[in-house]
Short mmCIF file of C-alpha atoms in Angstrom, two decimals:
data_model
loop_
_atom_site.label_atom_id
_atom_site.label_comp_id
_atom_site.label_asym_id
_atom_site.label_seq_id
_atom_site.Cartn_x
_atom_site.Cartn_y
_atom_site.Cartn_z
CA GLY A 1 -122.35 3.22 113.35
CA SER A 2 -122.62 3.17 117.19
CA GLY A 3 -126.80 2.79 116.64
CA VAL A 4 -125.81 -0.79 114.33
CA LEU A 5 -127.03 -3.65 116.80
CA ASP A 6 -126.22 -7.25 115.99
CA HIS A 7 -129.49 -8.57 116.59
CA PRO A 8 -132.01 -10.84 114.08
CA ASP A 9 -134.82 -8.88 114.60
CA CYS A 10 -133.22 -5.46 114.03
CA THR A 11 -132.04 -3.67 110.93
CA GLY A 12 -130.19 -0.85 110.34
CA TRP A 13 -129.94 1.43 113.66
CA GLY A 14 -131.95 -1.10 115.58
CA LEU A 15 -135.37 -0.96 113.72
CA THR A 16 -137.24 -3.66 113.65
CA GLY A 17 -138.47 -4.45 110.13
CA ASN A 18 -141.75 -3.99 112.00
CA ALA A 19 -144.48 -1.52 110.38
CA ALA A 20 -146.56 -1.12 113.27
CA LEU A 21 -143.29 -0.57 115.88
CA ASP A 22 -141.12 1.28 113.70
CA PRO A 23 -142.59 4.80 114.39
CA PHE A 24 -141.81 4.50 118.08
CA TYR A 25 -138.40 4.55 117.00
CA MET A 26 -135.54 7.41 115.84
CA TYR A 27 -132.36 7.31 114.59
CA MET A 28 -129.94 8.69 116.99
CA GLY A 29 -126.20 7.81 116.51
CA GLY A 30 -122.78 9.10 118.58
CA THR A 31 -120.82 8.77 121.92
CA SER A 32 -123.68 8.98 123.57
CA MET A 33 -125.23 6.16 122.29
CA ALA A 34 -121.55 4.06 121.62
CA THR A 35 -120.08 4.41 125.44
CA PRO A 36 -123.07 2.66 127.00
CA LEU A 37 -123.23 0.10 124.25
CA THR A 38 -119.27 -0.62 124.73
CA ALA A 39 -119.46 -0.36 128.10
CA GLY A 40 -122.26 -3.13 128.41
CA LEU A 41 -119.81 -5.36 125.95
CA VAL A 42 -117.32 -4.95 128.54
CA ALA A 43 -119.17 -6.51 131.74
CA LEU A 44 -120.42 -9.49 129.39
CA ILE A 45 -116.34 -9.68 128.42
CA ARG A 46 -115.60 -9.48 132.42
CA GLN A 47 -118.54 -11.70 133.49
CA PHE A 48 -117.46 -13.91 130.68
CA TYR A 49 -113.73 -14.65 132.17
CA ILE A 50 -115.42 -14.70 135.97
CA ASP A 51 -117.88 -17.36 135.04
CA GLN A 52 -116.96 -19.31 132.14
CA LEU A 53 -112.64 -19.29 132.84
CA GLY A 54 -112.10 -18.71 136.30
CA VAL A 55 -110.67 -15.43 135.64
CA PHE A 56 -110.48 -12.37 137.39
CA PRO A 57 -109.32 -9.76 134.93
CA SER A 58 -107.52 -6.37 135.14
CA GLY A 59 -108.34 -3.49 133.20
CA ALA A 60 -106.12 -3.79 130.94
CA LEU A 61 -106.84 -7.35 130.19
CA LEU A 62 -110.32 -6.28 129.61
CA LYS A 63 -109.40 -3.38 127.53
CA ALA A 64 -107.23 -5.42 125.27
CA THR A 65 -109.80 -8.27 124.65
CA LEU A 66 -112.20 -5.46 123.57
CA ILE A 67 -109.63 -4.08 121.02
CA ASN A 68 -108.26 -7.70 120.40
CA GLY A 69 -112.17 -7.98 118.52
CA GLY A 70 -112.23 -4.78 116.50
CA VAL A 71 -113.35 -5.15 113.16
CA ASP A 72 -112.05 -2.65 110.72
CA ILE A 73 -115.17 -0.43 108.59
CA GLY A 74 -113.25 -0.32 105.66
CA LEU A 75 -110.48 2.90 106.98
CA GLY A 76 -108.09 1.04 107.94
CA PHE A 77 -105.81 1.14 110.98
CA ASP A 78 -103.10 3.44 110.83
CA SER A 79 -99.74 3.70 111.86
CA PRO A 80 -97.40 6.73 114.09
CA GLY A 81 -96.65 9.08 111.57
CA SER A 82 -98.99 8.42 109.07
CA THR A 83 -100.95 10.90 107.05
CA GLY A 84 -104.10 8.72 107.27
CA VAL A 85 -106.96 9.89 108.96
CA ASN A 86 -108.04 8.18 112.45
CA ASP A 87 -111.90 8.22 111.84
CA GLN A 88 -112.24 4.36 113.73
CA GLY A 89 -109.75 3.55 116.04
CA TRP A 90 -109.44 -0.02 116.20
CA GLY A 91 -112.92 -0.46 114.37
CA MET A 92 -116.29 -1.58 115.43
CA ALA A 93 -116.68 -3.03 118.73
CA ASN A 94 -117.40 -7.05 118.14
CA LEU A 95 -118.06 -9.17 121.05
CA THR A 96 -118.15 -12.25 118.92
CA LYS A 97 -114.55 -11.54 117.38
CA SER A 98 -113.13 -10.64 121.71
CA ILE A 99 -114.56 -14.14 122.94
CA ALA A 100 -114.86 -16.34 120.33
CA PRO A 101 -112.85 -15.27 117.66
CA CYS A 102 -112.81 -18.72 115.77
CA GLY A 103 -116.04 -19.29 115.78
CA GLU A 104 -115.93 -21.82 118.98
CA TYR A 105 -117.17 -20.75 122.09
CA ASN A 106 -114.33 -20.35 124.90
CA SER A 107 -112.31 -20.75 121.74
CA LYS A 108 -108.55 -20.49 121.14
CA ILE A 109 -107.30 -17.05 123.28
CA TYR A 110 -104.20 -17.18 124.80
CA LYS A 111 -104.12 -14.32 127.24
CA CYS A 112 -101.67 -12.93 129.47
CA ASP A 113 -103.31 -10.73 132.78
CA GLN A 114 -100.96 -7.87 134.26
CA LEU A 115 -102.17 -9.12 137.66
CA LEU A 116 -99.92 -11.46 137.62
CA ASN A 117 -96.66 -11.39 138.31
CA SER A 118 -94.70 -13.29 135.48
CA THR A 119 -95.79 -10.65 133.64
CA ARG A 120 -93.59 -8.04 134.84
CA LEU A 121 -91.15 -6.59 133.33
CA ASP A 122 -87.70 -4.56 135.00
CA ASN A 123 -84.16 -3.90 134.36
CA THR A 124 -83.93 -7.80 134.94
CA LYS A 125 -86.34 -8.97 132.74
CA ASN A 126 -86.70 -7.16 129.58
CA GLN A 127 -88.92 -9.11 127.79
CA HIS A 128 -91.87 -11.79 127.82
CA SER A 129 -91.92 -14.44 124.42
CA GLN A 130 -94.69 -17.17 124.00
CA LEU A 131 -94.22 -19.66 121.53
CA LEU A 132 -97.69 -20.06 119.66
CA ARG A 133 -98.99 -22.21 116.55
CA PHE A 134 -100.97 -20.65 114.20
CA SER A 135 -103.62 -22.00 111.27
CA LYS A 136 -103.76 -20.45 107.63
CA ASP A 137 -107.53 -20.36 108.48
CA TYR A 138 -107.35 -17.96 110.74
CA PRO A 139 -105.73 -14.27 110.94
CA ILE A 140 -103.13 -13.75 113.60
CA GLU A 141 -104.19 -10.92 115.78
CA ALA A 142 -102.83 -9.94 119.49
CA THR A 143 -103.01 -6.99 121.50
CA LEU A 144 -100.68 -5.82 123.70
CA VAL A 145 -101.93 -3.30 126.41
CA TRP A 146 -100.35 -1.45 129.79
CA THR A 147 -101.51 0.97 132.36
CA ASP A 148 -98.82 3.37 131.88
CA PRO A 149 -97.28 5.19 135.12
CA PRO A 150 -97.59 8.75 135.95
CA ARG A 151 -93.86 10.63 135.93
CA THR A 152 -92.50 11.85 139.21
CA THR A 153 -91.33 14.56 137.53
CA ALA A 154 -91.09 17.12 134.74
CA ILE A 155 -89.76 15.72 131.59
CA ALA A 156 -90.29 16.99 128.23
CA ILE A 157 -92.42 15.04 126.12
CA ALA A 158 -90.45 16.40 123.27
CA THR A 159 -87.36 14.61 124.20
CA THR A 160 -89.07 11.99 126.01
CA GLY A 161 -91.89 10.98 124.13
CA SER A 162 -95.06 10.27 125.69
CA LEU A 163 -94.67 7.41 127.50
CA THR A 164 -92.81 6.42 130.98
CA ASN A 165 -92.64 3.04 130.11
CA ASP A 166 -92.61 1.97 126.28
CA LEU A 167 -93.45 -1.60 125.64
CA ASP A 168 -93.26 -3.02 121.83
CA LEU A 169 -94.94 -5.89 120.69
CA THR A 170 -93.14 -8.27 118.22
CA ALA A 171 -94.57 -11.35 116.31
CA GLY A 172 -92.24 -13.41 113.84
CA ALA A 173 -92.48 -16.52 112.15
CA LEU A 174 -90.25 -19.85 112.99
CA THR A 175 -90.65 -21.08 109.43
CA GLY A 176 -89.27 -18.07 106.81
CA GLY A 177 -88.27 -15.54 109.93
CA THR A 178 -90.82 -12.93 108.31
CA LYS A 179 -91.58 -10.26 110.98
CA TYR A 180 -94.25 -7.80 112.37
CA SER A 181 -94.38 -4.81 114.98
CA GLY A 182 -97.09 -3.66 116.59
CA ASN A 183 -99.13 -0.86 114.84
CA VAL A 184 -97.26 -1.02 111.90
CA PHE A 185 -99.91 -1.24 109.27
CA ASN A 186 -99.92 -1.38 105.75
CA PRO A 187 -101.56 1.97 104.40
CA GLY A 188 -105.48 1.97 104.53
CA THR A 189 -105.71 -1.59 106.12
CA ASP A 190 -105.67 -3.58 109.02
CA ASP A 191 -103.28 -5.54 108.07
CA SER A 192 -99.20 -5.25 109.49
CA THR A 193 -96.63 -4.52 107.00
CA GLN A 194 -94.14 -7.79 107.05
CA ASN A 195 -90.14 -6.82 107.86
CA PRO A 196 -91.34 -3.40 108.17
CA GLY A 197 -87.43 -2.97 109.65
CA ALA A 198 -87.11 0.04 112.20
CA ALA A 199 -90.51 1.24 112.32
CA LYS A 200 -92.35 1.04 115.75
CA ASP A 201 -94.73 3.17 118.00
CA ASN A 202 -93.10 4.72 121.09
CA ALA A 203 -96.84 7.15 121.87
CA ASN A 204 -99.18 5.18 123.05
CA PRO A 205 -99.72 2.37 125.68
CA VAL A 206 -101.61 -0.09 123.50
CA GLU A 207 -99.96 -1.86 120.48
CA ARG A 208 -101.88 -4.49 118.09
CA ILE A 209 -100.50 -6.52 115.52
CA ARG A 210 -103.10 -8.58 113.04
CA ILE A 211 -101.77 -10.74 109.72
CA GLN A 212 -104.61 -11.63 107.69
CA ASN A 213 -103.47 -14.63 105.74
CA PRO A 214 -100.48 -16.06 108.35
CA GLY A 215 -98.87 -19.42 107.53
CA ASP A 216 -99.11 -22.45 109.06
CA GLY A 217 -97.10 -23.02 111.83
CA PHE A 218 -95.06 -21.61 115.50
CA TYR A 219 -94.71 -17.33 115.59
CA ASN A 220 -92.83 -16.43 118.76
CA LEU A 221 -94.94 -13.20 120.35
CA THR A 222 -92.58 -10.90 122.60
CA VAL A 223 -93.34 -8.05 124.52
CA LEU A 224 -89.93 -6.35 125.17
CA ALA A 225 -89.78 -3.16 127.59
CA SER A 226 -87.70 -0.88 124.90
CA SER A 227 -87.08 1.72 127.82
CA PHE A 228 -87.79 2.89 131.69
CA LEU A 229 -88.10 6.06 132.26
CA ALA A 230 -85.25 6.85 135.79
CA THR A 231 -88.23 8.75 136.93
CA GLY A 232 -90.65 6.36 136.70
CA PRO A 233 -91.21 3.11 139.13
CA GLY A 234 -88.53 1.07 137.18
CA PHE A 235 -90.69 -1.99 136.42
CA GLN A 236 -93.78 -2.51 133.91
CA ASN A 237 -96.57 -4.76 133.83
CA PHE A 238 -99.11 -5.64 130.79
CA ALA A 239 -101.61 -8.14 129.48
CA LEU A 240 -102.05 -9.50 126.12
CA VAL A 241 -104.82 -11.10 124.14
CA VAL A 242 -103.60 -13.21 120.89
CA SER A 243 -106.19 -14.71 118.81
CA GLY A 244 -106.35 -17.04 115.75
CA LEU A 245 -104.13 -19.68 117.19
CA ARG A 246 -104.23 -23.83 117.12
CA GLY A 247 -102.02 -24.18 120.46
CA VAL A 248 -99.71 -23.06 122.76
CA ASP A 249 -96.55 -25.24 123.12
CA THR A 250 -93.60 -26.74 121.66
CA THR A 251 -92.46 -27.43 118.26
CA GLY A 252 -93.89 -30.62 117.23
CA SER A 253 -96.82 -30.94 120.06
CA ALA A 254 -100.34 -31.45 119.33
CA GLY A 255 -100.64 -28.54 120.90
CA ASP A 256 -102.69 -27.09 124.01
CA TYR A 257 -105.67 -24.73 123.46
CA LYS A 258 -106.23 -21.85 126.09
#
């Protein structure tokens, strides 16, 4: 629930467990409470990036970081076209998982922000790939976010989809060749589907991959520009956050944590 506080002095919906103080608290939950709590988390994430990493994050990077730490509360993540009920979105916000996902301060996160020119995709550069090294000890979590531009002319969404620029996130194991696609999950779980074939999301400017039990070794994370509408600006920047990794490097090297 939105009133749950992660603090050793609190139980349930923020009650202290102190018989003298509890009568002064009341149960309340909903978007009126969830919104300021989430805004506070985003402010802390921004402060972490600036003070600890020397990075001035874009809105897309903040959104990707928050979503990447979201915890499934037992309802699973829905894939496009599924018949499940989307009761939890990307799960419960969790500050620790967003900035220290492996239980380590200043931990193993790969980030790529749309404020950098290197993340710009266009008709001459239609993909961004990064080889990342992972451990079976931690799940792989990757979140892609981009700010989709408005259309300059009216085009029927029914025939073109709801996005001006459609980006796709994929992950592929270097050993074994297992592939994963953004927002394609096993029904009722938060675990991405192995080798989903042509299944993909062309409706949302957020894509997430979560591999619960990865193998030790390298995975290639790719952001692909699948399509640009002719009426749009012809390019797209993005933010990508990946956690659970051991290093950002090439095959056989020791690894360099980001």
